[in-house]
C-alpha positions as semicolon CSV with decimal commas, in nm:
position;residue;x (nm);y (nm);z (nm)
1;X;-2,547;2,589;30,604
2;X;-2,817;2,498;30,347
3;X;-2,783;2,541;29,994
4;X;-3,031;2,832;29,869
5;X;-3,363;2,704;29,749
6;X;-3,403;2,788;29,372
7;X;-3,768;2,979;29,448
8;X;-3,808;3,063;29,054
9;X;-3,787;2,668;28,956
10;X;-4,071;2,562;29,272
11;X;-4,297;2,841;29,101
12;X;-4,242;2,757;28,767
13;X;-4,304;2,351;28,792
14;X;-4,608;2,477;29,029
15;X;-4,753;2,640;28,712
16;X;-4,717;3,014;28,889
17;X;-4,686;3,288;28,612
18;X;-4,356;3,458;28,702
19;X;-4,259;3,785;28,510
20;X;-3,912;3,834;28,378
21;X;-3,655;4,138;28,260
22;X;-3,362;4,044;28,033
23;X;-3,071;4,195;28,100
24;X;-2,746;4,241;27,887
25;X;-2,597;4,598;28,058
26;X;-2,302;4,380;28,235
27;X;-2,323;4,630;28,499
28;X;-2,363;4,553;28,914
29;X;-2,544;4,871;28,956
30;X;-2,766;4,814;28,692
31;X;-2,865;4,489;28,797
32;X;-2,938;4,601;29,140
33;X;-3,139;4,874;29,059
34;X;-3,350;4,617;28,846
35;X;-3,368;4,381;29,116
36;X;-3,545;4,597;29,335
37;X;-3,820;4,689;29,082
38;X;-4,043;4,430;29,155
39;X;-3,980;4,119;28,907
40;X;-4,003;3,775;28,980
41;X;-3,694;3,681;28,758
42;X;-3,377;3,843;28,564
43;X;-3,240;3,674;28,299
44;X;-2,860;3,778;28,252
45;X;-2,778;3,705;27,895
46;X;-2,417;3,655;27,741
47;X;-2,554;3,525;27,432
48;X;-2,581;3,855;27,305
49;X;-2,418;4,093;27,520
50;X;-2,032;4,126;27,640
51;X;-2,096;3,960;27,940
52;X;-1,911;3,573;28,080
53;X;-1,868;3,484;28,424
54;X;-1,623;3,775;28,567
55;X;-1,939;3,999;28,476
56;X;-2,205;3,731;28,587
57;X;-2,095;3,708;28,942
58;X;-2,098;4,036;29,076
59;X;-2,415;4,089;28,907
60;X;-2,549;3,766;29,116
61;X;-2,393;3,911;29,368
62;X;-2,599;4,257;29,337
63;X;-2,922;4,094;29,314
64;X;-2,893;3,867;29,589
65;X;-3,031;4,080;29,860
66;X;-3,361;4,143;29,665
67;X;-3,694;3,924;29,602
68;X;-3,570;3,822;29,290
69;X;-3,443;3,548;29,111
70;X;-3,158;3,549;28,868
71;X;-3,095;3,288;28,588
72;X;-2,825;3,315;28,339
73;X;-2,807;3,252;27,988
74;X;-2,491;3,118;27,826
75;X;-2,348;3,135;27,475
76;X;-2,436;2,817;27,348
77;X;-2,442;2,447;27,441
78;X;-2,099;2,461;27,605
79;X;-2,063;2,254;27,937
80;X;-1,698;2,419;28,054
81;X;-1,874;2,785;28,030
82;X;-2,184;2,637;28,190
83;X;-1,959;2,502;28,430
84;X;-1,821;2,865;28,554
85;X;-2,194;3,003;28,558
86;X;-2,280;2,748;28,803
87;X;-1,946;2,776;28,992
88;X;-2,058;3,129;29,016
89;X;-2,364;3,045;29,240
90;X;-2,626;3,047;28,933
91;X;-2,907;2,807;29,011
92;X;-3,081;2,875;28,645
93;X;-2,924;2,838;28,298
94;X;-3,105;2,886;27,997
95;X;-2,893;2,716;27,655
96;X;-2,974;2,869;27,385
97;X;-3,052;2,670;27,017
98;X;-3,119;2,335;27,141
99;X;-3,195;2,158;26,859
100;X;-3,201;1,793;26,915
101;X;-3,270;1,544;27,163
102;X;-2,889;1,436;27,201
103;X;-2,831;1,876;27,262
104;X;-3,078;1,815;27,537
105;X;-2,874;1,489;27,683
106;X;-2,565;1,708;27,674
107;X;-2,688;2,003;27,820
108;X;-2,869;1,798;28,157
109;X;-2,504;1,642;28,184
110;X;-2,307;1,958;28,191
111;X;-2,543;2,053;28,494
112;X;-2,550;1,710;28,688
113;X;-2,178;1,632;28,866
114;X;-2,059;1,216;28,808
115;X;-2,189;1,015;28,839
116;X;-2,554;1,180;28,629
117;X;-2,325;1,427;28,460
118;X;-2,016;1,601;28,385
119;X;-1,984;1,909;28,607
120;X;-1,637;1,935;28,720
121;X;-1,642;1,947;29,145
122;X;-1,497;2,221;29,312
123;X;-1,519;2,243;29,669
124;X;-1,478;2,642;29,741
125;X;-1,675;2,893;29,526
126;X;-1,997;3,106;29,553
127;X;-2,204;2,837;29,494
128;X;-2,126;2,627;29,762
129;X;-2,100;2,977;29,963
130;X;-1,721;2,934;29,945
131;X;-1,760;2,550;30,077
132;X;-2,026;2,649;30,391
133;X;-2,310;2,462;30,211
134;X;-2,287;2,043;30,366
135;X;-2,297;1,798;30,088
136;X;-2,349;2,081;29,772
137;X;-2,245;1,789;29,558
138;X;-2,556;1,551;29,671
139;X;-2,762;1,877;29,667
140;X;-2,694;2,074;29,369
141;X;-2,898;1,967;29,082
142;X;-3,213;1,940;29,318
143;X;-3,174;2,374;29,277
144;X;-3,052;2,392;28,926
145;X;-3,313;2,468;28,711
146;X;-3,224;2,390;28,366
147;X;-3,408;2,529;28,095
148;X;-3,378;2,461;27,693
149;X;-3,411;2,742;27,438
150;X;-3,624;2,626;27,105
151;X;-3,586;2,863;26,853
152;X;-3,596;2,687;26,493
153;X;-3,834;2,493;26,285
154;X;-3,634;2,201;26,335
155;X;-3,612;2,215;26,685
156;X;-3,975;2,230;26,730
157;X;-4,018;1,973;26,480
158;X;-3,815;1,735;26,760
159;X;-3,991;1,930;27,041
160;X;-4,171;1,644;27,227
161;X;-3,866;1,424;27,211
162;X;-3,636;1,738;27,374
163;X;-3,840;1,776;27,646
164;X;-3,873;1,384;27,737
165;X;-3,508;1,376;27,769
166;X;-3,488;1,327;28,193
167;X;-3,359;1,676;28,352
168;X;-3,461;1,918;28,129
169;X;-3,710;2,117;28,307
170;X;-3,853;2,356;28,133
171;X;-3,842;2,485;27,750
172;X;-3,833;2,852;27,674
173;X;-3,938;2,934;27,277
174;X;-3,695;3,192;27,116
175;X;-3,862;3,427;26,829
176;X;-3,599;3,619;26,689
177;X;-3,478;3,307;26,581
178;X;-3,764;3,128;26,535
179;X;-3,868;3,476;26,278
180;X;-3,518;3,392;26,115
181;X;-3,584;2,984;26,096
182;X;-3,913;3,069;25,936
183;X;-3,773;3,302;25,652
184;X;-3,927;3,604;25,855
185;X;-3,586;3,752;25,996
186;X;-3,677;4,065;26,271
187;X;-4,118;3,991;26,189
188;X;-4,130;3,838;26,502
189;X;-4,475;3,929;26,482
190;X;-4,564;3,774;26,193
191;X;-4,887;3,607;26,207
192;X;-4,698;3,271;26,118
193;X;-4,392;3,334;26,394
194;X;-4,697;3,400;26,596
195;X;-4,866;3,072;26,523
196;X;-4,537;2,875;26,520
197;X;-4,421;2,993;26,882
198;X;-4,798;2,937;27,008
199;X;-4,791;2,627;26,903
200;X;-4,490;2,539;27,011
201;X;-4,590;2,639;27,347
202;X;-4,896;2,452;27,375
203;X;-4,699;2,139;27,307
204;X;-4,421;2,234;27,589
205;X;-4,720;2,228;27,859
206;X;-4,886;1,904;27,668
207;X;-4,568;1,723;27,733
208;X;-4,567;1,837;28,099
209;X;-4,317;2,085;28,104
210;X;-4,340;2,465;28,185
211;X;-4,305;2,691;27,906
212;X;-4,160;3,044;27,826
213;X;-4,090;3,381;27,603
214;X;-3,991;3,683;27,544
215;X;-4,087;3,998;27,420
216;X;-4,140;4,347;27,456
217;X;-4,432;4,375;27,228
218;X;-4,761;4,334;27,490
219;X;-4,981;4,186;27,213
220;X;-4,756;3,900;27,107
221;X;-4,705;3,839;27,509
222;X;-5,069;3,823;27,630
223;X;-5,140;3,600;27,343
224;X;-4,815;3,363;27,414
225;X;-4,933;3,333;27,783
226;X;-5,256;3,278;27,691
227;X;-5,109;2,972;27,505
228;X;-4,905;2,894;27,853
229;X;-4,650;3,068;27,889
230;X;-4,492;3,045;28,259
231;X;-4,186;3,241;28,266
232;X;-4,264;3,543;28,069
233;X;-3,971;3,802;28,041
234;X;-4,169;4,117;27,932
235;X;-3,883;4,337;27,809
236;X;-3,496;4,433;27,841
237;X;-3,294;4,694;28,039
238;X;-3,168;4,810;27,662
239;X;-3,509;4,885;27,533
240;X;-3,672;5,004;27,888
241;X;-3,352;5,255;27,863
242;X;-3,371;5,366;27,525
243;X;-3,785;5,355;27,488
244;X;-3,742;5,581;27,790
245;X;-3,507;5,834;27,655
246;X;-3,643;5,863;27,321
247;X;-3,925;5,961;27,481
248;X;-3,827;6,213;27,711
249;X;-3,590;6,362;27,467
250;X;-3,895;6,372;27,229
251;X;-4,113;6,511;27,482
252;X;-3,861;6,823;27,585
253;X;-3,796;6,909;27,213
254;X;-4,165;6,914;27,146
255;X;-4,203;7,156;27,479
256;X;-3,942;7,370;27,367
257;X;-3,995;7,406;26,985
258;X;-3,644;7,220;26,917
Protein backbone atom coordinates (compact mmCIF):
# COMPACT_ATOMS: atom_id res chain seq x y z
CA UNK A 1 0.00 0.00 0.00
CA UNK A 2 1.13 3.62 -0.59
CA UNK A 3 1.31 6.11 1.97
CA UNK A 4 -1.51 8.90 1.31
CA UNK A 5 -0.28 11.84 -0.65
CA UNK A 6 -0.51 15.04 1.54
CA UNK A 7 -2.77 16.97 -1.41
CA UNK A 8 -2.97 20.30 0.89
CA UNK A 9 1.09 20.58 1.04
CA UNK A 10 1.42 19.92 -3.27
CA UNK A 11 -1.20 22.90 -3.47
CA UNK A 12 0.22 25.03 -1.10
CA UNK A 13 4.12 24.90 -2.36
CA UNK A 14 2.29 25.16 -5.97
CA UNK A 15 1.10 28.63 -4.82
CA UNK A 16 -2.84 27.37 -5.07
CA UNK A 17 -5.06 29.50 -2.66
CA UNK A 18 -6.66 26.83 -0.44
CA UNK A 19 -9.49 27.93 2.02
CA UNK A 20 -9.51 26.74 5.57
CA UNK A 21 -12.13 26.23 8.75
CA UNK A 22 -10.64 25.99 12.27
CA UNK A 23 -12.03 23.73 14.29
CA UNK A 24 -11.90 23.29 18.18
CA UNK A 25 -15.60 21.32 18.81
CA UNK A 26 -13.54 17.90 19.59
CA UNK A 27 -16.45 16.23 18.17
CA UNK A 28 -16.41 13.27 15.14
CA UNK A 29 -19.73 14.38 13.99
CA UNK A 30 -18.89 17.77 13.88
CA UNK A 31 -15.94 17.34 11.95
CA UNK A 32 -17.65 15.30 9.41
CA UNK A 33 -20.34 17.43 8.82
CA UNK A 34 -17.60 20.21 8.15
CA UNK A 35 -15.74 18.08 5.94
CA UNK A 36 -18.35 17.72 3.56
CA UNK A 37 -19.02 21.50 3.20
CA UNK A 38 -16.75 22.17 0.64
CA UNK A 39 -13.23 23.39 2.18
CA UNK A 40 -9.99 22.70 1.00
CA UNK A 41 -8.48 22.31 4.60
CA UNK A 42 -9.54 21.89 8.49
CA UNK A 43 -7.35 22.88 10.93
CA UNK A 44 -8.03 20.87 14.29
CA UNK A 45 -6.67 22.99 17.04
CA UNK A 46 -5.68 21.80 20.68
CA UNK A 47 -3.98 24.92 21.37
CA UNK A 48 -7.03 26.33 22.48
CA UNK A 49 -9.62 23.84 22.75
CA UNK A 50 -9.88 20.47 24.98
CA UNK A 51 -8.78 18.47 22.35
CA UNK A 52 -5.08 15.89 22.27
CA UNK A 53 -4.75 12.93 20.29
CA UNK A 54 -7.67 10.50 21.71
CA UNK A 55 -9.94 13.41 20.24
CA UNK A 56 -7.67 14.06 17.09
CA UNK A 57 -7.96 10.63 15.66
CA UNK A 58 -11.41 9.91 15.32
CA UNK A 59 -11.87 13.28 14.05
CA UNK A 60 -9.13 12.28 11.20
CA UNK A 61 -10.86 9.48 11.04
CA UNK A 62 -14.36 11.34 10.21
CA UNK A 63 -12.94 13.46 7.63
CA UNK A 64 -11.14 11.00 5.77
CA UNK A 65 -13.77 9.99 3.35
CA UNK A 66 -14.30 13.66 2.17
CA UNK A 67 -12.27 16.11 -0.32
CA UNK A 68 -10.66 17.60 2.42
CA UNK A 69 -7.59 17.91 4.08
CA UNK A 70 -7.00 17.92 7.78
CA UNK A 71 -3.93 19.43 9.60
CA UNK A 72 -3.60 19.60 13.27
CA UNK A 73 -2.39 22.10 15.52
CA UNK A 74 -0.59 21.18 18.73
CA UNK A 75 -0.08 22.94 22.05
CA UNK A 76 3.21 24.21 21.67
CA UNK A 77 6.69 23.24 20.46
CA UNK A 78 6.52 19.80 22.06
CA UNK A 79 8.03 16.87 19.92
CA UNK A 80 6.47 13.76 22.23
CA UNK A 81 2.78 15.38 21.61
CA UNK A 82 3.76 16.04 18.02
CA UNK A 83 4.85 12.66 18.00
CA UNK A 84 1.16 11.12 18.85
CA UNK A 85 -0.46 13.61 16.20
CA UNK A 86 1.59 12.09 13.60
CA UNK A 87 1.23 8.53 15.01
CA UNK A 88 -2.36 9.35 14.56
CA UNK A 89 -2.11 9.56 10.69
CA UNK A 90 -1.80 13.58 10.63
CA UNK A 91 0.24 14.60 7.62
CA UNK A 92 0.05 18.56 8.70
CA UNK A 93 1.09 20.15 12.02
CA UNK A 94 1.00 23.65 12.60
CA UNK A 95 3.38 24.74 16.10
CA UNK A 96 2.26 27.44 17.42
CA UNK A 97 4.77 30.58 18.83
CA UNK A 98 7.82 29.79 17.01
CA UNK A 99 9.97 32.28 17.92
CA UNK A 100 13.47 31.59 16.95
CA UNK A 101 15.47 29.95 14.47
CA UNK A 102 16.72 27.11 16.96
CA UNK A 103 12.34 26.64 17.72
CA UNK A 104 12.31 26.09 14.01
CA UNK A 105 15.41 23.40 14.12
CA UNK A 106 13.49 21.65 16.88
CA UNK A 107 10.26 21.58 15.50
CA UNK A 108 11.60 20.01 11.68
CA UNK A 109 13.34 17.33 14.04
CA UNK A 110 10.35 16.27 15.99
CA UNK A 111 8.76 15.56 12.44
CA UNK A 112 11.81 13.85 10.63
CA UNK A 113 12.54 10.03 12.22
CA UNK A 114 16.81 9.37 12.83
CA UNK A 115 18.65 9.80 11.32
CA UNK A 116 17.11 13.89 10.13
CA UNK A 117 15.12 13.90 13.33
CA UNK A 118 13.74 12.62 16.42
CA UNK A 119 10.37 10.98 15.76
CA UNK A 120 10.17 7.91 17.73
CA UNK A 121 9.35 4.72 15.04
CA UNK A 122 6.47 2.74 15.54
CA UNK A 123 5.65 0.19 13.16
CA UNK A 124 1.63 -0.30 13.65
CA UNK A 125 -0.61 2.82 13.90
CA UNK A 126 -2.98 4.86 11.62
CA UNK A 127 -0.37 6.43 9.99
CA UNK A 128 1.30 3.71 8.56
CA UNK A 129 -2.45 2.30 8.05
CA UNK A 130 -1.74 -0.03 10.98
CA UNK A 131 1.80 -1.11 9.25
CA UNK A 132 0.12 -1.69 5.40
CA UNK A 133 2.06 1.35 4.07
CA UNK A 134 5.94 -0.32 2.61
CA UNK A 135 8.81 1.65 3.89
CA UNK A 136 6.51 4.63 5.93
CA UNK A 137 9.81 5.34 7.60
CA UNK A 138 11.74 6.29 4.15
CA UNK A 139 8.40 7.92 3.12
CA UNK A 140 7.01 9.91 5.83
CA UNK A 141 8.39 13.31 5.91
CA UNK A 142 8.05 13.52 1.99
CA UNK A 143 3.88 13.94 3.23
CA UNK A 144 4.36 15.84 6.39
CA UNK A 145 3.79 19.22 5.87
CA UNK A 146 5.18 21.20 8.60
CA UNK A 147 4.14 24.56 9.12
CA UNK A 148 5.49 27.37 11.76
CA UNK A 149 3.12 29.75 13.57
CA UNK A 150 4.67 33.56 13.85
CA UNK A 151 2.78 35.43 16.10
CA UNK A 152 5.10 38.08 18.01
CA UNK A 153 7.19 41.04 17.19
CA UNK A 154 10.12 39.12 17.94
CA UNK A 155 9.42 36.34 15.94
CA UNK A 156 8.95 38.35 12.91
CA UNK A 157 11.85 40.31 13.75
CA UNK A 158 13.88 36.68 13.16
CA UNK A 159 11.37 35.84 10.36
CA UNK A 160 13.75 35.35 7.36
CA UNK A 161 16.16 33.32 9.44
CA UNK A 162 12.96 30.86 10.67
CA UNK A 163 11.99 30.15 7.46
CA UNK A 164 15.67 29.34 6.02
CA UNK A 165 15.95 26.73 8.58
CA UNK A 166 15.75 23.34 5.99
CA UNK A 167 12.14 21.59 6.52
CA UNK A 168 10.06 24.15 7.54
CA UNK A 169 7.63 24.56 4.84
CA UNK A 170 5.47 27.00 5.22
CA UNK A 171 4.84 29.94 7.91
CA UNK A 172 1.36 30.77 9.04
CA UNK A 173 1.14 34.53 10.87
CA UNK A 174 -0.97 34.40 14.14
CA UNK A 175 -2.92 37.85 15.04
CA UNK A 176 -4.40 37.38 18.23
CA UNK A 177 -1.06 37.16 19.34
CA UNK A 178 0.57 39.21 17.16
CA UNK A 179 -2.49 42.12 18.54
CA UNK A 180 -1.16 41.04 22.09
CA UNK A 181 2.84 41.27 21.07
CA UNK A 182 2.04 44.67 19.70
CA UNK A 183 0.32 46.12 22.92
CA UNK A 184 -3.10 45.82 20.95
CA UNK A 185 -4.55 42.67 22.89
CA UNK A 186 -8.14 41.42 20.97
CA UNK A 187 -7.58 44.83 18.02
CA UNK A 188 -6.60 42.40 15.71
CA UNK A 189 -7.70 44.85 13.35
CA UNK A 190 -5.77 47.50 14.25
CA UNK A 191 -4.36 49.34 11.43
CA UNK A 192 -0.78 48.52 12.91
CA UNK A 193 -1.65 44.50 13.60
CA UNK A 194 -2.84 44.98 10.11
CA UNK A 195 0.39 46.36 8.76
CA UNK A 196 2.56 44.10 10.98
CA UNK A 197 0.88 40.69 9.77
CA UNK A 198 0.96 42.13 6.01
CA UNK A 199 4.19 42.62 6.24
CA UNK A 200 5.09 39.78 7.71
CA UNK A 201 3.48 37.96 5.00
CA UNK A 202 5.07 39.57 2.19
CA UNK A 203 8.40 38.55 3.63
CA UNK A 204 7.18 34.70 4.12
CA UNK A 205 6.59 34.57 0.14
CA UNK A 206 9.98 36.82 -0.44
CA UNK A 207 11.88 34.13 1.28
CA UNK A 208 10.15 31.43 -0.83
CA UNK A 209 7.87 29.99 1.44
CA UNK A 210 3.98 29.84 1.35
CA UNK A 211 2.24 31.92 3.73
CA UNK A 212 -1.00 31.88 5.90
CA UNK A 213 -3.90 33.40 8.37
CA UNK A 214 -6.71 33.47 9.97
CA UNK A 215 -9.66 35.28 10.52
CA UNK A 216 -13.20 35.64 10.44
CA UNK A 217 -13.30 39.28 9.70
CA UNK A 218 -13.55 39.37 5.48
CA UNK A 219 -11.79 42.78 5.32
CA UNK A 220 -8.65 41.89 7.24
CA UNK A 221 -8.67 38.46 5.00
CA UNK A 222 -8.97 39.87 1.45
CA UNK A 223 -6.35 42.32 2.36
CA UNK A 224 -3.91 39.49 4.01
CA UNK A 225 -4.30 37.43 0.74
CA UNK A 226 -3.83 40.16 -1.22
CA UNK A 227 -0.41 40.38 0.58
CA UNK A 228 -0.08 36.35 -0.18
CA UNK A 229 -1.68 34.58 1.81
CA UNK A 230 -1.95 30.73 0.65
CA UNK A 231 -3.68 28.87 3.24
CA UNK A 232 -6.38 31.12 4.37
CA UNK A 233 -8.68 29.66 7.19
CA UNK A 234 -11.74 32.01 6.87
CA UNK A 235 -13.50 31.29 10.17
CA UNK A 236 -14.23 28.63 13.06
CA UNK A 237 -16.99 26.04 13.78
CA UNK A 238 -17.42 28.18 17.28
CA UNK A 239 -18.18 31.43 15.61
CA UNK A 240 -20.05 29.88 12.33
CA UNK A 241 -22.26 28.21 15.32
CA UNK A 242 -22.81 31.00 17.48
CA UNK A 243 -22.92 33.94 14.54
CA UNK A 244 -25.61 31.55 13.33
CA UNK A 245 -27.72 31.27 16.37
CA UNK A 246 -27.55 34.71 17.48
CA UNK A 247 -28.97 35.40 14.48
CA UNK A 248 -31.76 33.23 14.18
CA UNK A 249 -32.66 33.67 17.76
CA UNK A 250 -32.58 37.46 16.94
CA UNK A 251 -34.52 37.06 13.92
CA UNK A 252 -37.57 34.91 15.68
CA UNK A 253 -37.77 37.38 18.65
CA UNK A 254 -37.96 40.27 16.27
CA UNK A 255 -40.92 38.19 14.27
CA UNK A 256 -42.66 37.54 17.30
CA UNK A 257 -42.42 40.81 19.36
CA UNK A 258 -40.23 38.90 22.16
Amino acid sequence: MEIPKNRFKEAILAGKPQVGIWCSIPDPAMAEMLANTGYDWMMFDTEHSPMDPLNVQPMLQAAAPYDVSCAVRPTGLDPLQIKKFLDAGAQTVMIPYIQTPEEAELAVAAVSYPPDGMRGVAGVMRASRWGAVADYGRKARDEICLILQIETKEAVDRLEEIAAVPGVDAIFVGPADMAASLGYIGQNGHPEVRKACADAIRRIRAAGKPAGFLSPDDSLLEEMVDAGSVFTAVDLDVTILRRGALARAKAWKDKLGG
